[in-house]
Amino acid sequence: MIDGLRSLGAAVRLWFSPARVREEGTTPDYRFSLANERTLLAWLRTGLALVGGGFAVDQFLPRLHPGMRMTFTVVLLAGGALCAVRAVNHWVRCERAMRRGTDLPVSRFPSLLALGVGVLAAAMVILVALGWTR
Amino acid sequence: MATGDRLRAGPPAPDDRDPGLQPERTRLAWRRTTLSCTVVTVLAARQLAQSPAPGPGQVAAVALAGVAWLVFGLVAHRRMRAMAAGRPPGLPPRSALLVAGCTIAFAVLGAVLLLTGL
């Protein structure tokens, strides 16, 4: 936990002085950097899809219980924002690892996201099955 | 000339194409991401258009969504043009921060609209 916070702090400092990434190590093959860039974009699309899902829940489920609708919307919007932050963080860490020639960073974020999306979908199914709508 | 020969022959000419089409794939990834951003912008605009009594809050929200979409599109456009080079330079960190910031701006806008009931 403490290590996690410390590495997060280092990563945030890195976002705001990005030239420091280029000070260390050697520039990797441009194809690796482009692959890393596409991964960043794929995560950004995931975040945008969650944000769009938040807007969609708010607009297209008018019969859902208002409290439930607000909960779903806020969770989806927050998840989308979190995905965007994580996308940049992971991109910076991968870029730095490639420059240093070390292993790429591992992350439990994809598993947590998959669990979260699964729980949301299951909750929606149960809500519809119970007819918990106005 | 086989790929192996080419890899041994040192750095290729600047206009030499990568056989894996990496710049093209990255350009298309930017295109897809811009389309995703456009869908979110349309959804945000739809939400605002449904407001029964438009006021300054709605105008400001529409302006914010429009600015976020424009910034996203401009960053993507510049990056897609950079992909025309045989060996594109790395993604500037500021561009990555800008597009992520636009995504977060949409999320914050959605939350504010929800909580203020605009």
XYZ file of C-alpha atoms in Angstrom:
252
model
C 0.000 0.000 0.000
C 2.739 2.448 1.051
C 4.794 1.349 -1.946
C 1.771 1.837 -4.168
C 1.270 5.386 -2.898
C 4.944 6.183 -3.300
C 5.048 4.922 -6.892
C 1.841 6.840 -7.616
C 3.464 10.000 -6.263
C 6.542 9.433 -8.434
C 4.321 8.847 -11.471
C 2.338 12.057 -10.860
C 5.601 14.029 -10.606
C 6.614 12.409 -13.900
C 3.423 13.548 -15.670
C 4.213 17.183 -14.926
C 7.897 17.053 -15.826
C 7.712 14.623 -18.733
C 11.118 15.629 -20.079
C 12.582 13.600 -17.204
C 11.371 10.416 -18.928
C 13.659 11.200 -21.846
C 16.676 11.889 -19.642
C 17.229 8.277 -18.705
C 17.941 5.164 -20.723
C 17.940 4.925 -24.485
C 15.157 5.625 -26.955
C 13.429 2.306 -27.752
C 12.534 1.159 -31.258
C 9.821 3.520 -32.519
C 7.527 0.544 -33.167
C 7.470 -0.304 -29.448
C 6.596 3.302 -28.605
C 3.783 3.237 -31.175
C 2.445 -0.010 -29.690
C 2.494 1.649 -26.253
C 0.651 4.639 -27.735
C -2.059 2.339 -29.160
C -2.455 0.732 -25.729
C -2.913 4.220 -24.243
C -5.581 4.954 -26.860
C -7.351 1.641 -26.229
C -7.559 2.478 -22.510
C -8.790 5.969 -23.347
C -11.539 4.446 -25.492
C -12.470 2.216 -22.569
C -12.727 5.314 -20.392
C -14.757 7.182 -23.026
C -17.085 4.170 -23.372
C -17.702 4.170 -19.609
C -18.374 7.934 -19.609
C -20.728 7.486 -22.588
C -22.400 4.623 -20.705
C -22.947 6.975 -17.767
C -24.676 9.518 -20.013
C -26.687 6.700 -21.627
C -27.922 5.278 -18.285
C -29.066 8.757 -17.272
C -30.887 9.388 -20.552
C -32.234 6.032 -21.692
C -33.462 4.454 -18.430
C -36.132 6.932 -17.322
C -38.179 4.238 -15.542
C -35.307 3.121 -13.305
C -35.551 4.101 -9.649
C -33.981 7.611 -9.437
C -31.519 6.683 -6.694
C -30.378 3.633 -8.595
C -30.042 5.615 -11.810
C -27.887 8.223 -10.091
C -25.699 5.512 -8.512
C -25.130 3.764 -11.839
C -24.379 7.034 -13.607
C -21.914 8.268 -10.989
C -20.123 4.890 -10.858
C -19.787 4.776 -14.649
C -18.579 8.398 -14.899
C -16.048 7.919 -12.090
C -14.865 4.656 -13.666
C -14.346 6.432 -16.990
C -12.304 9.215 -15.391
C -10.252 6.630 -13.469
C -9.554 4.727 -16.714
C -8.272 7.920 -18.358
C -5.918 8.687 -15.453
C -4.722 5.106 -15.384
C -4.165 5.138 -19.158
C -1.658 7.996 -18.909
C -0.027 6.553 -15.797
C 0.475 3.142 -17.404
C 1.744 4.729 -20.625
C 4.393 6.745 -18.738
C 5.483 3.718 -16.702
C 5.743 1.489 -19.810
C 7.692 4.170 -21.684
C 10.122 4.490 -18.763
C 10.518 0.712 -18.446
C 11.295 0.431 -22.158
C 13.889 3.201 -21.919
C 15.548 1.509 -18.935
C 15.283 -1.937 -20.510
C 13.446 -3.323 -17.465
C 10.317 -5.472 -17.304
C 7.043 -3.818 -18.241
C 4.931 -2.875 -15.195
C 2.266 -5.347 -14.106
C -1.104 -4.126 -12.910
C -4.222 -5.463 -11.245
C -6.323 -2.661 -12.730
C -7.707 -4.763 -15.655
C -8.986 -7.444 -13.250
C -10.582 -4.833 -10.980
C -12.215 -3.127 -13.955
C -13.533 -6.460 -15.263
C -14.974 -7.251 -11.824
C -16.554 -3.814 -11.564
C -18.171 -4.016 -15.005
C -19.383 -7.552 -14.242
C -20.942 -6.461 -10.925
C -22.639 -3.491 -12.629
C -24.081 -5.710 -15.364
C -25.305 -8.299 -12.830
C -26.890 -5.560 -10.705
C -28.692 -4.238 -13.778
C -30.007 -7.714 -14.639
C -31.290 -8.200 -11.072
C -32.938 -4.757 -11.043
C -34.757 -5.483 -14.300
C -35.726 -9.009 -13.159
C -37.143 -7.683 -9.873
C -38.949 -4.966 -11.776
C -37.487 -2.367 -9.418
C -38.547 0.448 -11.641
C -41.090 3.117 -11.082
C 14.671 -7.583 -50.606
C 13.713 -9.812 -47.685
C 12.853 -8.327 -44.308
C 15.851 -9.945 -42.657
C 18.240 -8.337 -45.116
C 16.629 -4.999 -44.548
C 16.917 -5.253 -40.759
C 20.635 -6.052 -41.093
C 21.183 -3.274 -43.580
C 21.107 -0.595 -40.894
C 18.557 2.198 -40.560
C 16.254 2.357 -43.577
C 15.595 5.533 -45.534
C 13.160 7.936 -43.806
C 10.419 7.203 -46.337
C 10.820 3.450 -45.951
C 7.583 1.829 -44.801
C 7.420 -0.501 -41.812
C 6.170 -3.903 -43.077
C 4.049 -4.170 -39.904
C 2.292 -0.886 -40.819
C 2.721 0.427 -37.266
C 2.186 4.133 -38.120
C -0.961 3.297 -40.094
C -2.351 1.210 -37.263
C -1.610 3.978 -34.778
C -3.294 6.541 -37.078
C -6.419 4.365 -37.219
C -6.343 3.965 -33.426
C -6.403 7.769 -33.138
C -9.328 7.828 -35.602
C -11.291 5.295 -33.521
C -10.596 7.221 -30.339
C -11.762 10.490 -31.933
C -14.989 8.745 -32.970
C -15.513 7.519 -29.378
C -15.017 11.083 -28.155
C -17.561 12.321 -30.728
C -20.144 9.804 -29.476
C -19.663 11.055 -25.901
C -19.972 14.669 -27.115
C -23.241 13.850 -28.910
C -24.618 12.136 -25.784
C -23.668 15.144 -23.636
C -25.294 17.521 -26.141
C -28.433 15.347 -26.226
C -28.669 15.510 -22.449
C -28.414 19.300 -22.532
C -30.913 19.589 -25.403
C -33.523 17.781 -23.295
C -33.406 20.461 -20.621
C -36.856 22.022 -20.198
C -35.601 25.553 -19.468
C -32.215 26.393 -21.052
C -30.211 28.971 -19.125
C -26.612 30.187 -18.748
C -25.668 26.896 -17.088
C -26.664 24.928 -20.178
C -24.819 27.329 -22.475
C -21.643 27.012 -20.384
C -21.967 23.206 -20.359
C -22.413 23.059 -24.145
C -19.394 25.354 -24.552
C -17.273 23.142 -22.268
C -18.271 19.989 -24.173
C -17.504 21.713 -27.475
C -14.078 22.885 -26.274
C -13.205 19.399 -24.976
C -14.233 17.852 -28.298
C -12.226 20.462 -30.261
C -9.079 19.978 -28.146
C -9.364 16.206 -28.529
C -9.842 16.530 -32.291
C -6.916 18.955 -32.697
C -4.490 16.757 -30.715
C -5.622 13.708 -32.714
C -5.294 15.604 -35.996
C -1.725 16.701 -35.231
C -0.758 13.206 -34.182
C -2.345 11.648 -37.286
C -0.332 14.054 -39.436
C 2.847 13.061 -37.588
C 2.048 9.447 -38.522
C 2.668 10.328 -42.169
C 6.427 10.167 -41.474
C 8.126 6.840 -42.038
C 9.429 6.875 -38.466
C 7.099 9.006 -36.374
C 8.548 10.653 -33.257
C 7.257 9.527 -29.872
C 3.947 10.813 -28.524
C 4.548 14.094 -26.639
C 3.460 13.583 -22.993
C 1.467 16.808 -23.176
C -0.744 15.291 -25.903
C -1.414 12.234 -23.748
C -2.340 14.488 -20.808
C -4.605 16.646 -22.995
C -6.670 13.759 -24.387
C -6.958 12.149 -20.941
C -7.951 15.557 -19.550
C -10.724 15.846 -22.156
C -12.095 12.441 -21.104
C -12.054 13.535 -17.446
C -13.730 16.832 -18.412
C -16.633 14.895 -19.938
C -16.952 12.754 -16.795
C -16.941 15.857 -14.554
C -19.438 17.599 -16.829
C -21.743 14.565 -16.636
C -21.477 14.462 -12.839
C -22.161 18.203 -12.507
C -25.186 17.963 -14.820
C -26.491 15.023 -12.806
C -26.010 16.574 -9.376
C -27.265 20.056 -10.252
C -30.170 18.675 -12.270
C -29.449 20.986 -15.217
